[in-house]
Coordinates of N, CA, C and O in Angstrom, one line a residue:
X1 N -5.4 21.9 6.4 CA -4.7 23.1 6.1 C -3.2 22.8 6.4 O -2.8 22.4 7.5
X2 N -2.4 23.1 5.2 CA -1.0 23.1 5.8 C -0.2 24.2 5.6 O -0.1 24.7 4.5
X3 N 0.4 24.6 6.7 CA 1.0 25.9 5.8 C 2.8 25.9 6.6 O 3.0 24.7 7.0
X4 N 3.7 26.5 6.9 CA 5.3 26.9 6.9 C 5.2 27.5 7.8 O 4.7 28.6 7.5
X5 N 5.5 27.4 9.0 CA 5.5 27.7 10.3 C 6.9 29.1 9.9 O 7.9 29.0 9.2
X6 N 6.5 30.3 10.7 CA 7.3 31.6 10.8 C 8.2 31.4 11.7 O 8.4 32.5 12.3
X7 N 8.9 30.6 12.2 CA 9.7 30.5 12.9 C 10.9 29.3 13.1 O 10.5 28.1 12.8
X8 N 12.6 29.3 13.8 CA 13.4 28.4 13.3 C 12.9 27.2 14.2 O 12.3 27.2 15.2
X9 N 13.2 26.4 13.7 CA 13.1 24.4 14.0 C 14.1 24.8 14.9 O 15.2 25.3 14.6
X10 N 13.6 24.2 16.6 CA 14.4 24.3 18.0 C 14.9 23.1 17.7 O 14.0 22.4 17.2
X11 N 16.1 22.7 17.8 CA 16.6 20.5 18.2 C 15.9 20.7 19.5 O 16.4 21.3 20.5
X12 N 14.4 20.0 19.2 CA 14.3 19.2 20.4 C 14.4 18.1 20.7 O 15.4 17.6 20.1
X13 N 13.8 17.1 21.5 CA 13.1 15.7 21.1 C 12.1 15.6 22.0 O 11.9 16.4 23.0
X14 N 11.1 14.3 21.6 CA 10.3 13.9 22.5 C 10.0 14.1 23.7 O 9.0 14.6 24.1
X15 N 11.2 13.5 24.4 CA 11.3 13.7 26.2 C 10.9 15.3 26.3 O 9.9 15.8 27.0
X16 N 11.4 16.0 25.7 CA 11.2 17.4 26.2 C 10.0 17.7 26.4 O 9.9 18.2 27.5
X17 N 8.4 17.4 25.6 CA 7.4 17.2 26.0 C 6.9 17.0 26.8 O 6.8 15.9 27.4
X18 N 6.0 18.6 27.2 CA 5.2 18.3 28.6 C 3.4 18.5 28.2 O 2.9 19.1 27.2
X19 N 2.8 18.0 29.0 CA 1.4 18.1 29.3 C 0.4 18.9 29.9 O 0.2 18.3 30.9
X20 N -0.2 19.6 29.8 CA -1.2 20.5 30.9 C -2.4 20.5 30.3 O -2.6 20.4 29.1
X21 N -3.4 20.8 31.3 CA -4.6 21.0 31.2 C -4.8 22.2 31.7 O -3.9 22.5 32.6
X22 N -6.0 23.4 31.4 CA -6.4 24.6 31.9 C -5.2 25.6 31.5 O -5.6 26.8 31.7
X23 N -3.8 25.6 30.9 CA -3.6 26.3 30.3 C -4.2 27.6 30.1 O -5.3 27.3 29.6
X24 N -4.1 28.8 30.2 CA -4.7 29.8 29.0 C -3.8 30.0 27.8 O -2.6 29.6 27.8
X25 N -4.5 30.8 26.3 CA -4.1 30.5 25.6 C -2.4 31.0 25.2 O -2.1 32.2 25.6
X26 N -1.7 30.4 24.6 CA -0.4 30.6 24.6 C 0.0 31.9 23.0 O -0.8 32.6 22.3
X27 N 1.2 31.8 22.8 CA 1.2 32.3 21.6 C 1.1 31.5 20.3 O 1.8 30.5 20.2
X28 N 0.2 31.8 19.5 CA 0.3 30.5 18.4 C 0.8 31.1 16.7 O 0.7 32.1 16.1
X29 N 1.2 29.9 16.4 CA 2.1 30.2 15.2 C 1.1 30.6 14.0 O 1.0 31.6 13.2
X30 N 0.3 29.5 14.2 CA -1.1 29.3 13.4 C -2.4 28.6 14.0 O -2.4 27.8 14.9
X31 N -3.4 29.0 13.5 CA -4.5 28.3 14.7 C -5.6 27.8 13.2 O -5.3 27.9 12.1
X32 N -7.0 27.2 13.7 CA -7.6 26.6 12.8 C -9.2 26.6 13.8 O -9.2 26.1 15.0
X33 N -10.1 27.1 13.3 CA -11.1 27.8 13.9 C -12.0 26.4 14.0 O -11.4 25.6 13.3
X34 N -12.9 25.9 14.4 CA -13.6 25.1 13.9 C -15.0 24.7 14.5 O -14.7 24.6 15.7
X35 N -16.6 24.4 14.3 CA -17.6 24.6 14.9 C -17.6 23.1 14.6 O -17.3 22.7 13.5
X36 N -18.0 22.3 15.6 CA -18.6 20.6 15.2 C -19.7 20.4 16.1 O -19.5 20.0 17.3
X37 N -20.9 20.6 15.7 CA -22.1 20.3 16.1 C -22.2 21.0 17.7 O -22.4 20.4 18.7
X38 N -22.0 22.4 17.3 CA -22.4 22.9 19.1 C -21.0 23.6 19.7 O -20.8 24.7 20.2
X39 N -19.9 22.4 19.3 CA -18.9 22.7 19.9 C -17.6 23.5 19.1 O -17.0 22.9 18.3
X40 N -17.2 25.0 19.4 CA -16.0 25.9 19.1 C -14.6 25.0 19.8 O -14.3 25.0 20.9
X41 N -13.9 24.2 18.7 CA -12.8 24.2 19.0 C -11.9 25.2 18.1 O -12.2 25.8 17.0
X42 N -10.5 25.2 19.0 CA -9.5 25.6 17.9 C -8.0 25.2 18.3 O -7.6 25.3 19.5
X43 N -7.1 24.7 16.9 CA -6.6 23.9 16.9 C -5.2 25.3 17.2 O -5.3 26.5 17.1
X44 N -4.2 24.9 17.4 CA -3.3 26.3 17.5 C -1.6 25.3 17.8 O -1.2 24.5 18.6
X45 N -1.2 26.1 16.7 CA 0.3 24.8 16.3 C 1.3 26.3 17.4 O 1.3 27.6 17.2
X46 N 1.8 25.7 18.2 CA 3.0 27.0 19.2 C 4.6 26.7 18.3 O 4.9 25.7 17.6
X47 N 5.1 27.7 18.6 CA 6.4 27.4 18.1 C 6.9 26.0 18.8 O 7.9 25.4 18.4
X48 N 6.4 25.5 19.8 CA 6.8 24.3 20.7 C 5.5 23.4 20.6 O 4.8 23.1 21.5
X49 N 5.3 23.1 19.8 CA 4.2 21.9 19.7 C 2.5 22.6 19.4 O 2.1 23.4 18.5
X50 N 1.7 21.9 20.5 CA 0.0 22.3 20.0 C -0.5 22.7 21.3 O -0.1 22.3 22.4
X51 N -1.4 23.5 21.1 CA -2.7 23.6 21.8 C -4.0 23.5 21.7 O -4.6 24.5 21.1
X52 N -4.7 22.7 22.1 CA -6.8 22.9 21.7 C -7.2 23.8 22.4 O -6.3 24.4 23.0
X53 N -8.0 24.2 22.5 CA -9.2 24.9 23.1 C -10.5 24.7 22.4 O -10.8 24.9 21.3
X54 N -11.1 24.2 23.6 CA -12.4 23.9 23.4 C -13.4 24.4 24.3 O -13.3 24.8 25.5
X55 N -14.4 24.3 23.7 CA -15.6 25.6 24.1 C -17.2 24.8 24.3 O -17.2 24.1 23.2
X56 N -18.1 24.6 24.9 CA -19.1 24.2 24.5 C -20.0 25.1 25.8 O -19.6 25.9 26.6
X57 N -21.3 24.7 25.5 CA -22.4 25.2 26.8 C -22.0 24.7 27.8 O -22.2 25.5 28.8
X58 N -21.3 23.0 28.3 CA -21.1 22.5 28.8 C -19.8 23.3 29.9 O -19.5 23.2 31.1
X59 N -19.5 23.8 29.0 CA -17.4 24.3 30.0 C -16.8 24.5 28.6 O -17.2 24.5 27.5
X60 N -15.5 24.6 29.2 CA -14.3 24.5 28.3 C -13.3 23.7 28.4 O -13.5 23.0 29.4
X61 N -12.1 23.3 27.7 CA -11.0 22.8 27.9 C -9.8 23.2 27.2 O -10.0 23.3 26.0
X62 N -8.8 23.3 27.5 CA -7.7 24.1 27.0 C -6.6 22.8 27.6 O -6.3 22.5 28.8
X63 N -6.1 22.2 26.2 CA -5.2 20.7 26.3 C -3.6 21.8 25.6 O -3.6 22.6 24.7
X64 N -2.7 21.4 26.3 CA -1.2 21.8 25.8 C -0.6 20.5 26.0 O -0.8 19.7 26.9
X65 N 0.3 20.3 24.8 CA 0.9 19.1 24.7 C 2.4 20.0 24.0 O 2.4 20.2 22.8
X66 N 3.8 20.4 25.0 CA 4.6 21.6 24.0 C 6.3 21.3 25.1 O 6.2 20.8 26.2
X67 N 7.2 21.7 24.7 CA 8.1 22.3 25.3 C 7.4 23.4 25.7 O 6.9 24.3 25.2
X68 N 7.6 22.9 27.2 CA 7.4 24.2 28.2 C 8.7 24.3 29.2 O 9.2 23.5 30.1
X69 N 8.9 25.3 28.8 CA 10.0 25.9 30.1 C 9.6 25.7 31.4 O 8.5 26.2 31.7
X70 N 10.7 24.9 32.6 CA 9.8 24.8 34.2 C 8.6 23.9 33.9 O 7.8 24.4 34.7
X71 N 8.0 23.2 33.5 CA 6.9 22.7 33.4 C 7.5 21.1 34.4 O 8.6 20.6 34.0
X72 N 6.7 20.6 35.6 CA 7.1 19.4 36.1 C 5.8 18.0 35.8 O 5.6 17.0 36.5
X73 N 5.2 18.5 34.6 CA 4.1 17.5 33.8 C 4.4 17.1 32.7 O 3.8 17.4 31.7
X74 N 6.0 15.9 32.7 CA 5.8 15.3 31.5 C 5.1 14.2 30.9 O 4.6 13.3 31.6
X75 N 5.1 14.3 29.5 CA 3.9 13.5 28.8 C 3.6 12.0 29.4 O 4.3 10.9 29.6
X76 N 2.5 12.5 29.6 CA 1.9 11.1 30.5 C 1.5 9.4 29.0 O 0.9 9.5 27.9
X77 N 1.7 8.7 29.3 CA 1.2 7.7 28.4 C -0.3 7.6 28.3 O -0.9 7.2 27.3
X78 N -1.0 8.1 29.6 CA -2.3 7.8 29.4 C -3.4 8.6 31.1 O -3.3 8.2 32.3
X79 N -4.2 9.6 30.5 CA -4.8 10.2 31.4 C -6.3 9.8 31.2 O -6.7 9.2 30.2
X80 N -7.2 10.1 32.4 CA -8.3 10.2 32.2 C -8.8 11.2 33.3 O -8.1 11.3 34.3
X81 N -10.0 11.9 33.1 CA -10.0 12.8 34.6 C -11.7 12.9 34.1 O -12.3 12.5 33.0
X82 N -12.2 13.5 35.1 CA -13.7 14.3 35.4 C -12.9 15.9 35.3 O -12.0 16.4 35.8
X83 N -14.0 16.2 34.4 CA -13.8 17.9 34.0 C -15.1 18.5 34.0 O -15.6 18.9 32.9
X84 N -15.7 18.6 35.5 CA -17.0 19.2 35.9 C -18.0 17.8 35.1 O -17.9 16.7 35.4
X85 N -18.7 18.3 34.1 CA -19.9 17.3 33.3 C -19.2 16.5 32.4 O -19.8 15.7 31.7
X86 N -17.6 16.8 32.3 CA -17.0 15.9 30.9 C -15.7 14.8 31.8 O -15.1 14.9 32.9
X87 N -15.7 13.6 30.6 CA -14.7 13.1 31.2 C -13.7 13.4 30.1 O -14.2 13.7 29.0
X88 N -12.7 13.3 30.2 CA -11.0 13.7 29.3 C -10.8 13.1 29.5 O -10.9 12.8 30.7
X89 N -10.1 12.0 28.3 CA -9.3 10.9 28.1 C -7.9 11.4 27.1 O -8.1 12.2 26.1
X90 N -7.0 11.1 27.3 CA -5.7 11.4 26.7 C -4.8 10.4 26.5 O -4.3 10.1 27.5
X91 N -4.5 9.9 25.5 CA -3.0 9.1 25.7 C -2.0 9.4 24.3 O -2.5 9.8 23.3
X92 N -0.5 9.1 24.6 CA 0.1 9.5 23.6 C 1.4 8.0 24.0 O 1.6 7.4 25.0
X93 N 1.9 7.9 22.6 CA 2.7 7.1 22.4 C 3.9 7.7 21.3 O 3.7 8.5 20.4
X94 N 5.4 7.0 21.7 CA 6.8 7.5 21.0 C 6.7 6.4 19.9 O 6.4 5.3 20.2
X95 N 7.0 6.8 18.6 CA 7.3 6.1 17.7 C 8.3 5.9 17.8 O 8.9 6.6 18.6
X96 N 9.3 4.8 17.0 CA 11.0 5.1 16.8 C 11.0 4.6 15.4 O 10.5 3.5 15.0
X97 N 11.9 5.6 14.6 CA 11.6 5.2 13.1 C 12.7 5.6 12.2 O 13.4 6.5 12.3
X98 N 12.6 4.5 11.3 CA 14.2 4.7 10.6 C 14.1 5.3 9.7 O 13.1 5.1 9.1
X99 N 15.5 6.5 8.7 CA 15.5 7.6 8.1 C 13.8 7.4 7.5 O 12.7 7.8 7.8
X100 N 14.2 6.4 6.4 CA 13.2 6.0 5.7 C 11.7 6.0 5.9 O 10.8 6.4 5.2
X101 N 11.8 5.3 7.0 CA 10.2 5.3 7.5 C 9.7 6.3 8.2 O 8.5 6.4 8.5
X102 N 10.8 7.3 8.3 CA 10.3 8.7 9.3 C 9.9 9.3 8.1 O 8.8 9.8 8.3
X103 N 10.3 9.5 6.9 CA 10.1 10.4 5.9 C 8.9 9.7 4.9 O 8.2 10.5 4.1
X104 N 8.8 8.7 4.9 CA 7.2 7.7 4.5 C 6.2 8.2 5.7 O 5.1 8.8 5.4
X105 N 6.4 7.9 6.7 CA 5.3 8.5 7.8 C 4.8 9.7 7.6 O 3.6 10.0 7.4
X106 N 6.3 10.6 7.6 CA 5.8 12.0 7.9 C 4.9 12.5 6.3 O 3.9 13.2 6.4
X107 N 5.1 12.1 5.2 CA 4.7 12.3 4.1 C 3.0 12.3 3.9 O 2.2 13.2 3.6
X108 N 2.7 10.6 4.3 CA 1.4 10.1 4.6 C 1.1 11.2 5.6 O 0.7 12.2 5.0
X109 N 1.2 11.1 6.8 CA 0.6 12.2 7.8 C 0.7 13.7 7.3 O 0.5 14.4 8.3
X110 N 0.9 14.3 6.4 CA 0.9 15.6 6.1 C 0.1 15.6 5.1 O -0.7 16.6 5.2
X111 N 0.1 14.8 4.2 CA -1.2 14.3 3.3 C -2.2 14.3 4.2 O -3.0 15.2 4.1
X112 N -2.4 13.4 5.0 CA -3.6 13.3 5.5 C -4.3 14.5 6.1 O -5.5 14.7 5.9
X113 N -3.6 15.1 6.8 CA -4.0 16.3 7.8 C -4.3 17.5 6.5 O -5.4 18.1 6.5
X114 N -3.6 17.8 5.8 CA -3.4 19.2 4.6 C -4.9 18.6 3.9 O -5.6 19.6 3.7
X115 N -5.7 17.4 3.4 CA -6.5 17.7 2.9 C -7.7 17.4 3.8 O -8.8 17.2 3.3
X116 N -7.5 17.5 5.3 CA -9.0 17.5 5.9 C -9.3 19.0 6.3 O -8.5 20.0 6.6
X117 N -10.8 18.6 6.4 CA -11.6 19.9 6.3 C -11.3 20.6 7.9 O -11.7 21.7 8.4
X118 N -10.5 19.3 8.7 CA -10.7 19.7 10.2 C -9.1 19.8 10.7 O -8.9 20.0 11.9
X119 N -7.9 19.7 9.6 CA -6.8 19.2 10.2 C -6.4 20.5 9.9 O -6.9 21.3 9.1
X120 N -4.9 20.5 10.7 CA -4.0 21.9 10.7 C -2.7 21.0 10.8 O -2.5 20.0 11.5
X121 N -1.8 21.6 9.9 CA -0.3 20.8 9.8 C 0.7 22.0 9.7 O 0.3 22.9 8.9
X122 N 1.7 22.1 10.2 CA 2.5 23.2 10.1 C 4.1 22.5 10.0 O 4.7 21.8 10.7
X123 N 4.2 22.9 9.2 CA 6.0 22.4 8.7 C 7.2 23.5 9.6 O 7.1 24.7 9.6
X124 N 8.2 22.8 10.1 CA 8.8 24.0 10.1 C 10.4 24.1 9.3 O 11.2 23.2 9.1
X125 N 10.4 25.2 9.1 CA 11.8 25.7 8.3 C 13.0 25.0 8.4 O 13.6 24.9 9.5
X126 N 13.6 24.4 7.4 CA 14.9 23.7 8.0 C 15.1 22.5 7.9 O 16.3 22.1 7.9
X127 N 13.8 21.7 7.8 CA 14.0 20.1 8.2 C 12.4 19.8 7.4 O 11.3 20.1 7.8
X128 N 12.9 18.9 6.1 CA 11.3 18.8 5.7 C 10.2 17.9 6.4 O 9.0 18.0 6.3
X129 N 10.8 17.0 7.1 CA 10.0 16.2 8.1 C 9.6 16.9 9.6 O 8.9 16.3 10.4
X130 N 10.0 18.0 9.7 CA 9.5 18.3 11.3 C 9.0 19.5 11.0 O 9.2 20.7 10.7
X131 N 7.8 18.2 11.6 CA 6.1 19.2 11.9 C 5.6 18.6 13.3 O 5.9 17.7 14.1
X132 N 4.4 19.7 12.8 CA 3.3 19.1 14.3 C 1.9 19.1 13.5 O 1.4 20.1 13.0
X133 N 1.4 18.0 13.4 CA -0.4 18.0 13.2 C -1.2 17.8 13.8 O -0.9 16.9 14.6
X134 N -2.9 18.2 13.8 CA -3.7 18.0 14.5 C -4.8 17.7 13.6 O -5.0 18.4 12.6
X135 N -5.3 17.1 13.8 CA -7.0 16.6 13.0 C -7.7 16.1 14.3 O -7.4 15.4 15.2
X136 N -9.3 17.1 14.0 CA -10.4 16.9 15.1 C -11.7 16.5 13.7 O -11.9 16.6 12.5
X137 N -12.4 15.7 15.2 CA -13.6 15.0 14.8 C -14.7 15.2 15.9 O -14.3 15.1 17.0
X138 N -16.1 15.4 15.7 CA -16.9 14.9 16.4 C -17.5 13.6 16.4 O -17.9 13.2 15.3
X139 N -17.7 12.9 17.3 CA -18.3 11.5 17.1 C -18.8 10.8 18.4 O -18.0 10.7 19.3
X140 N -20.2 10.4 18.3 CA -21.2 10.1 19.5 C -21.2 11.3 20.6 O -21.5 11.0 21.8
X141 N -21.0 12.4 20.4 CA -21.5 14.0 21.3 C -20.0 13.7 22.0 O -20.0 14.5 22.9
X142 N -18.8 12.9 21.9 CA -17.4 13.3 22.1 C -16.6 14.5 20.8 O -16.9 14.6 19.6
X143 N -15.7 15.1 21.5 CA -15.2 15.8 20.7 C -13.6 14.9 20.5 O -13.0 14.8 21.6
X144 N -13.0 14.4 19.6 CA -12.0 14.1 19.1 C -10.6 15.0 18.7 O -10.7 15.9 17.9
X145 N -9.7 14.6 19.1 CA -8.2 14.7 18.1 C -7.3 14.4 18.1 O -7.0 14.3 19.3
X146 N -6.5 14.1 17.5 CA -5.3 13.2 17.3 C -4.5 14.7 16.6 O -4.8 15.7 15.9
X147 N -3.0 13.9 17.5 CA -1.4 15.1 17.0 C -0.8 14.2 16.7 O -1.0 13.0 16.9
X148 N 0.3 14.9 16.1 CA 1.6 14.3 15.6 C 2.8 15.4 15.9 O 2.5 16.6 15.5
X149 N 4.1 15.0 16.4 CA 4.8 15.7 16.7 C 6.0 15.3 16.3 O 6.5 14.6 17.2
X150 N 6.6 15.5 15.3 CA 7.8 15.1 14.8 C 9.2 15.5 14.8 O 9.6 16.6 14.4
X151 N 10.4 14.2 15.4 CA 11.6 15.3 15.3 C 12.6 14.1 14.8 O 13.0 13.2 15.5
X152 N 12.7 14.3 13.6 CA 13.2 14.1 12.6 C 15.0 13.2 12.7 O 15.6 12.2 12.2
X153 N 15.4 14.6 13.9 CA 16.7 14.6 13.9 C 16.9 13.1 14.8 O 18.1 12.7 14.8
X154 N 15.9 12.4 15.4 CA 16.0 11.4 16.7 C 15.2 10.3 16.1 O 15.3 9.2 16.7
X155 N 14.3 10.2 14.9 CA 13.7 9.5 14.6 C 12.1 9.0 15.0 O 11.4 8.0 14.6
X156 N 12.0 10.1 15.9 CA 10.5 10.2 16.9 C 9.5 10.7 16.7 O 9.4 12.0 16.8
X157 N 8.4 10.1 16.4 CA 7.2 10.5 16.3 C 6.8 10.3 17.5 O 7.1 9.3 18.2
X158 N 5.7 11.8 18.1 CA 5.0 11.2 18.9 C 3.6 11.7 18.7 O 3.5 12.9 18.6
X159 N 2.7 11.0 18.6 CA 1.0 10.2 18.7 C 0.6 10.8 19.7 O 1.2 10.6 20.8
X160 N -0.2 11.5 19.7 CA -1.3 11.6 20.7 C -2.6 11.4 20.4 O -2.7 11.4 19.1
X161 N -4.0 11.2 21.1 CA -5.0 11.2 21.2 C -5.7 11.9 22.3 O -5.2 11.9 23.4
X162 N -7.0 12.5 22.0 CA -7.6 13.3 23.1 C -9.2 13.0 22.8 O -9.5 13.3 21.7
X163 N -10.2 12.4 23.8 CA -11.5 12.5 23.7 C -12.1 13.0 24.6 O -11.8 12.5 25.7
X164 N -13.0 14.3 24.6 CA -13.7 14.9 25.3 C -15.1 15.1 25.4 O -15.7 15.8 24.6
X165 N -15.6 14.5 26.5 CA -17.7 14.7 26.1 C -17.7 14.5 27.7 O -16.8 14.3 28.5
X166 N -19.5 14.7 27.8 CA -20.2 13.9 28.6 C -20.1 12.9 28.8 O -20.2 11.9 28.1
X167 N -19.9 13.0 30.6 CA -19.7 11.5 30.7 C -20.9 10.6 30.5 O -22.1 10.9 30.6
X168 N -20.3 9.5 30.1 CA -21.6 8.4 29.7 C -21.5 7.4 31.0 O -20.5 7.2 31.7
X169 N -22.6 6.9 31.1 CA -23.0 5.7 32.3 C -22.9 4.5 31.5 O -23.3 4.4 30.4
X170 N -22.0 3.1 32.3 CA -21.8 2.4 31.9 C -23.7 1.7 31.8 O -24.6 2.1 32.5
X171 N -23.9 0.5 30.8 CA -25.2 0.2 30.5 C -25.7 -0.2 32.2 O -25.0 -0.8 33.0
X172 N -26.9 0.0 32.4 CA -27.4 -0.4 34.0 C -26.8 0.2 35.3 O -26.9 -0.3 36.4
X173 N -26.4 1.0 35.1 CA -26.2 1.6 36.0 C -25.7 3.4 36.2 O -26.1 3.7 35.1
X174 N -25.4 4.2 36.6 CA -25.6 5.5 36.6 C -24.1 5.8 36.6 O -23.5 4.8 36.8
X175 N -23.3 6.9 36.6 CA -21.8 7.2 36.9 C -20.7 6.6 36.1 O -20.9 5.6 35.4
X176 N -20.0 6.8 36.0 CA -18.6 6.5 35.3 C -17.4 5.8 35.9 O -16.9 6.3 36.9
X177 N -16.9 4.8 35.3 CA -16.0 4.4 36.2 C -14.4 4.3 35.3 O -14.4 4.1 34.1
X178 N -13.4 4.2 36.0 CA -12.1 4.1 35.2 C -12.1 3.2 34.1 O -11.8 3.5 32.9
X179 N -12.2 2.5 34.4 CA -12.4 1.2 33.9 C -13.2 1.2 32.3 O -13.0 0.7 31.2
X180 N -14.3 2.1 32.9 CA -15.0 2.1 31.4 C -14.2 3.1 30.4 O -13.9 2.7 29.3
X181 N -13.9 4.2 31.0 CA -13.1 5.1 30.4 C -12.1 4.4 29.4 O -12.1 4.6 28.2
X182 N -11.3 3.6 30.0 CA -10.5 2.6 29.0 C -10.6 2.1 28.0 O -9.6 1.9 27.3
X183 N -12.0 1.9 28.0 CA -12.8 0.5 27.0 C -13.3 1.6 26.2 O -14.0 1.1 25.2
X184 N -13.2 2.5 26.2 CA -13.5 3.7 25.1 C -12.9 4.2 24.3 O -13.5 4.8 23.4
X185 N -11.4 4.0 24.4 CA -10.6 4.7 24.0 C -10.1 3.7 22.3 O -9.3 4.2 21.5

């Protein structure tokens, strides 16, 4: 789904970008409802970036990835944690991209997200390249999604990724370890 975000394009950039987990929900521009085998997520574009919320019998999780005001959690390259029965894996990466290739990227990525059945893309006013997208997947009883956060004016894309399930035991033995977490991603 893509739709024109109600609100003006802030200059931000990248760095501004912070991280949280357990958030409650914020205000959202547009949101994107979605059931994947059990699990209620929903995808929710803020005037400052994204939020998930996710829902299962298991718990919940509520991922913010936004300009936050006061916020001292900027974007980490790469998390992993225990979340009661689930483990969360996170990582996100800065693109740097020239006019040309920011406006080939962002094109492709808005294509891509506007025709999945699971993605939400929101453009905002002002600048045809700066958006934010999210596309979710379920796969092996993990819940998936990948963002994109674009700012146009600096040439920055930034990438994220997020996997959320039950933790799995590495083969022969019981528990979870960092290490494996990695090798998953």
């Amino acid at each position: 789904m893509l739709t024109t975000l109600n609100t003006s394009y802030t200059d931000t950039c990248a760095a501004d970008l912070a991280w949280a987990l357990g958030r409650e929900p914020l205000p959202a521009l547009a949101t994107l409802d979605l059931e994947l085998s059990g699990a209620k997520l929903q995808l929710r574009l803020l005037g400052a970036s994204h939020q998930v919320l996710l829902e299962e019998e298991r718990g919940s999780c509520s991922e913010t990835v936004a300009c936050i005001p006061g916020s001292s959690t900027p974007l980490p390259l790469g998390v992993a944690k225990r979340l009661g029965e689930w483990e969360y894996e996170f990582a996100a990466r800065v693109e740097v991209l020239t006019p040309d290739q920011f406006a080939g990227r962002a094109q492709e990525l808005l294509a891509l997200v506007a025709e999945h059945p699971h993605g939400l893309a929101g453009v905002f006013p002002g600048s045809p390249h700066a958006f934010t997208a999210l596309l979710a997947q379920r796969h092996e009883g993990h819940v998936h999604w990948r963002t994109w956060h674009a700012y146009p004016q600096d040439g920055q894309l930034v990438a994220t990724r997020t996997r959320v399930g039950v933790r799995r035991a590495p083969a022969g033995r019981p528990g979870t370890s960092a290490g494996s977490l990695a090798r998953g991603v």
